[in-house]
XYZ file of C-alpha atoms in Angstrom:
178
model
C 123.743 53.690 62.091
C 120.743 51.614 62.106
C 117.455 52.308 60.655
C 115.957 52.379 64.323
C 117.661 55.246 65.187
C 117.247 57.308 62.177
C 113.371 56.918 62.532
C 113.961 58.132 66.080
C 116.015 61.318 65.221
C 113.504 62.105 62.379
C 110.637 61.396 64.830
C 112.274 63.934 67.045
C 113.269 66.727 64.765
C 110.281 66.740 62.215
C 107.846 67.764 65.196
C 110.284 70.255 66.825
C 110.936 72.091 62.831
C 106.929 71.968 62.183
C 106.932 73.626 65.856
C 109.595 76.286 65.450
C 108.280 77.021 61.890
C 104.351 77.619 62.734
C 104.981 81.017 63.708
C 106.149 82.240 60.393
C 103.206 80.722 58.421
C 100.620 82.224 60.636
C 99.009 85.514 59.439
C 96.203 85.718 62.391
C 98.430 88.674 64.286
C 96.016 90.836 65.780
C 96.974 94.228 65.509
C 95.555 97.278 67.190
C 93.472 99.471 65.274
C 93.996 103.304 64.615
C 91.689 104.411 66.923
C 93.129 101.823 69.975
C 96.841 103.198 68.996
C 95.632 107.065 69.078
C 93.657 106.150 72.443
C 97.028 104.564 74.102
C 99.221 107.533 72.903
C 96.964 109.927 74.473
C 96.866 107.937 77.521
C 100.800 107.638 77.396
C 100.772 111.752 76.546
C 98.677 112.429 79.639
C 100.886 110.037 82.078
C 103.838 112.246 80.449
C 102.098 115.725 81.052
C 101.327 114.502 84.841
C 104.647 113.535 85.445
C 106.168 116.824 83.770
C 103.822 119.009 85.936
C 105.031 116.991 89.166
C 108.721 117.306 88.112
C 108.395 121.311 87.462
C 106.510 121.629 90.930
C 109.244 119.966 92.845
C 111.955 121.987 90.963
C 110.372 124.938 91.803
C 109.904 123.900 95.564
C 113.428 123.145 95.467
C 114.396 126.610 94.055
C 115.772 125.096 90.681
C 113.256 127.255 88.643
C 113.120 130.777 88.916
C 109.674 132.248 90.133
C 109.177 134.104 86.737
C 109.656 131.022 84.324
C 107.675 128.742 86.673
C 104.131 130.363 86.039
C 104.635 130.271 82.139
C 105.679 126.715 81.994
C 103.084 125.490 84.386
C 100.239 126.901 82.560
C 101.374 125.735 79.086
C 101.509 122.221 80.769
C 98.434 122.614 81.998
C 96.688 123.818 78.599
C 98.488 120.795 77.239
C 97.005 118.339 79.346
C 93.479 119.868 79.468
C 93.864 119.257 75.393
C 94.916 115.732 76.097
C 92.031 114.982 78.472
C 89.447 116.964 75.865
C 90.696 114.391 73.418
C 90.466 111.101 75.828
C 86.933 112.831 76.358
C 86.223 112.396 72.931
C 87.243 108.830 73.030
C 85.188 107.851 75.987
C 82.147 108.906 73.837
C 82.296 106.258 71.231
C 79.161 103.922 71.406
C 81.045 100.538 71.213
C 82.978 101.667 74.668
C 79.889 103.572 76.351
C 77.916 100.138 75.822
C 80.829 98.070 76.540
C 80.893 99.925 80.107
C 77.261 99.708 80.342
C 77.194 96.142 80.018
C 79.969 95.932 82.594
C 78.241 97.783 85.096
C 74.914 95.756 84.563
C 77.177 92.575 85.265
C 78.461 94.119 88.143
C 75.137 95.220 89.690
C 73.445 91.754 88.974
C 76.649 90.106 91.052
C 75.782 92.293 93.735
C 72.467 91.625 94.078
C 72.878 88.000 93.514
C 75.560 88.299 96.334
C 73.935 90.047 98.510
C 70.441 87.475 98.595
C 73.092 84.538 98.783
C 75.575 85.629 101.410
C 75.413 87.161 104.739
C 77.550 90.362 104.465
C 76.714 93.316 106.627
C 75.507 96.348 105.321
C 75.968 99.946 105.637
C 72.972 100.343 108.036
C 74.472 97.310 110.188
C 72.307 94.869 109.206
C 73.085 91.707 107.688
C 71.343 89.144 105.069
C 71.013 85.746 106.563
C 72.561 82.883 104.588
C 70.541 80.249 103.069
C 72.186 77.339 103.808
C 72.168 74.649 100.532
C 73.099 71.640 101.804
C 74.615 70.044 105.167
C 77.870 71.552 104.591
C 76.450 74.653 104.426
C 74.839 74.219 107.669
C 77.814 72.784 109.554
C 79.663 75.997 108.451
C 76.879 78.323 109.638
C 76.497 76.774 112.786
C 80.540 76.782 113.365
C 80.653 80.426 112.568
C 77.614 81.057 114.968
C 79.543 79.133 117.600
C 83.040 81.022 116.756
C 80.971 84.302 117.387
C 80.735 83.278 120.999
C 82.648 85.349 123.850
C 85.702 84.108 125.324
C 85.424 81.809 128.277
C 88.918 82.309 129.246
C 92.510 82.175 128.757
C 94.692 79.073 127.689
C 96.995 78.020 130.867
C 100.090 77.510 129.107
C 100.385 80.562 126.507
C 97.633 83.106 127.936
C 95.635 83.351 124.763
C 91.899 83.805 125.148
C 90.018 80.764 124.273
C 86.318 80.444 123.887
C 83.757 78.276 125.911
C 83.426 75.550 122.783
C 87.185 75.237 122.141
C 88.743 72.084 123.532
C 92.319 72.729 122.432
C 94.291 76.286 122.511
C 94.434 77.479 119.119
C 97.573 78.992 119.500
C 99.799 76.418 121.309
C 97.611 73.162 121.047
C 97.661 72.904 125.189
C 94.154 70.932 126.453
C 91.586 72.864 127.917
C 89.594 71.983 130.870
């Protein structure tokens, strides 16, 4: 082996070894805090209780569980679920989470307000906010949309699809229209 091939092998092997060894040297792993783990555990327990309730109801409806055992088991599961929901509600009242939720709601509201003022979306009462054309392209798009909202001007002689008066070609089959 000559010296060039040795350097080539080293040029490939050294970066690969460094890349593979890097995760072992880093200590920046972010572990979940105790409260996040508890909250996640409560969510899992809630889902488990709901699944157990559904399974209990299904088994009772199929006749697998006697009438005298069903109410007591269901009541125990409901009490467990209520306790878990109370604990989850206690976590919901943590100020950092409440402020984060408030910030998210505020961001959504501002986004809706800017969207309502800049785009033409129909509202619940039937009125629409007119779009504000920013440039020439937006004006062309708006005029095309107004033309597309016109009524049908007939049918395609080839495929029978309704076409508009401004169409030159059938949008379905491509046939030339008169």
